[in-house]
Short mmCIF file of C-alpha atoms in Angstrom, two decimals:
data_model
loop_
_atom_site.label_atom_id
_atom_site.label_comp_id
_atom_site.label_asym_id
_atom_site.label_seq_id
_atom_site.Cartn_x
_atom_site.Cartn_y
_atom_site.Cartn_z
CA MET A 7 81.02 131.41 68.46
CA PRO A 8 80.64 132.32 64.78
CA SER A 9 82.74 135.15 63.46
CA ALA A 10 81.22 138.38 62.24
CA SER A 11 82.18 137.53 58.66
CA SER A 12 80.22 134.29 58.55
CA GLN A 13 76.67 134.81 57.37
CA HIS A 14 74.26 132.01 58.29
CA SER A 15 70.84 132.17 56.73
CA PRO A 16 67.93 131.98 59.18
CA ARG A 17 66.52 129.10 57.12
CA ASP A 18 69.71 127.05 57.57
CA THR A 19 69.57 127.66 61.32
CA ARG A 20 65.91 126.57 61.45
CA VAL A 21 66.72 123.41 59.49
CA LEU A 22 69.62 122.54 61.81
CA VAL A 23 67.54 123.10 64.96
CA THR A 24 64.55 121.16 63.60
CA VAL A 25 66.63 118.23 62.39
CA ASN A 26 68.27 117.96 65.81
CA ALA A 27 65.17 118.71 67.91
CA LEU A 28 63.05 115.89 66.49
CA PRO A 29 65.40 113.03 67.49
CA LEU A 30 65.94 114.72 70.85
CA ALA A 31 62.18 114.80 71.49
CA VAL A 32 61.86 111.11 70.59
CA GLY A 33 64.83 110.36 72.87
CA VAL A 34 63.13 112.14 75.76
CA LEU A 35 59.96 110.12 75.16
CA LEU A 36 61.99 106.90 75.04
CA SER A 37 63.70 107.79 78.30
CA CYS A 38 60.30 108.14 80.00
CA SER A 39 59.51 104.48 79.31
CA THR A 40 62.24 102.14 80.53
CA THR A 41 60.45 99.10 79.13
CA LEU A 42 60.40 100.60 75.63
CA GLY A 43 64.06 101.63 75.82
CA GLU A 44 65.08 98.11 76.92
CA VAL A 45 63.66 96.40 73.83
CA SER A 46 66.41 94.36 72.22
CA VAL A 47 67.19 95.38 68.65
CA TYR A 48 70.20 93.19 67.89
CA GLY A 49 72.03 91.13 70.49
CA ARG A 50 72.75 93.39 73.45
CA LEU A 51 71.90 96.54 71.46
CA THR A 52 68.70 98.01 72.87
CA LEU A 53 66.28 100.45 71.27
CA GLY A 54 67.47 103.19 73.62
CA MET A 55 71.13 102.71 72.67
CA ALA A 56 70.30 102.48 68.96
CA TRP A 57 68.33 105.73 69.22
CA ALA A 58 71.19 107.43 71.09
CA LEU A 59 73.59 106.43 68.29
CA THR A 60 71.10 107.70 65.71
CA GLN A 61 70.91 111.02 67.57
CA LEU A 62 74.70 111.30 67.55
CA VAL A 63 74.89 110.63 63.81
CA VAL A 64 72.16 113.20 63.12
CA LEU A 65 73.91 115.79 65.29
CA VAL A 66 77.32 115.30 63.67
CA GLY A 67 75.86 115.12 60.14
CA GLY A 68 73.68 118.19 60.67
CA THR A 69 76.55 120.19 62.09
CA TRP A 70 78.80 119.17 59.20
CA TRP A 71 76.10 120.23 56.70
CA TYR A 72 75.53 123.54 58.48
CA GLU A 73 79.23 124.38 58.60
CA ASN A 74 79.69 123.50 54.91
CA ARG A 75 76.77 125.76 54.00
CA ALA A 76 78.23 128.57 56.09
CA ALA A 77 81.69 128.16 54.59
CA SER A 78 80.40 128.06 51.02
CA SER A 79 78.31 131.21 51.51
CA CYS A 80 81.41 133.15 52.61
CA GLU A 81 83.63 132.19 49.70
CA PRO A 82 83.91 134.79 46.93
CA ALA A 83 82.68 133.86 43.48
CA SER A 84 85.40 132.41 41.27
CA ALA A 85 84.80 135.04 38.53
CA THR A 86 85.34 137.85 41.05
CA THR A 87 88.53 136.28 42.31
CA THR A 88 89.89 135.75 38.78
CA ALA A 89 89.04 139.31 37.73
CA SER A 90 90.66 140.86 40.78
CA ARG A 91 93.81 138.77 40.31
CA SER A 92 94.15 139.83 36.68
CA ASN A 93 93.78 143.50 37.70
CA GLY A 94 96.37 143.08 40.42
CA GLY A 95 93.91 143.82 43.23
CA THR A 96 92.84 141.80 46.21
CA TRP A 97 89.33 140.72 46.90
#
């Protein structure tokens, strides 16, 4: 659950959902056809397993990107921090 101080832009949320929804939709379509999912890609690695690994990488990468964007939008500007330190105040 995100904290009240973290501000996520609606665009970032849409990007995260879209980037993760597309591989999920393809995965659902692949799961409907067992013959397509059983196609050998490399050795014992099938198309279904390769797609599942791709989905995992996209999910982890997208979440990492989203969290970095959220963290960077909450950090104060360096000029503000420097000015408040020189005045003895806190930001």
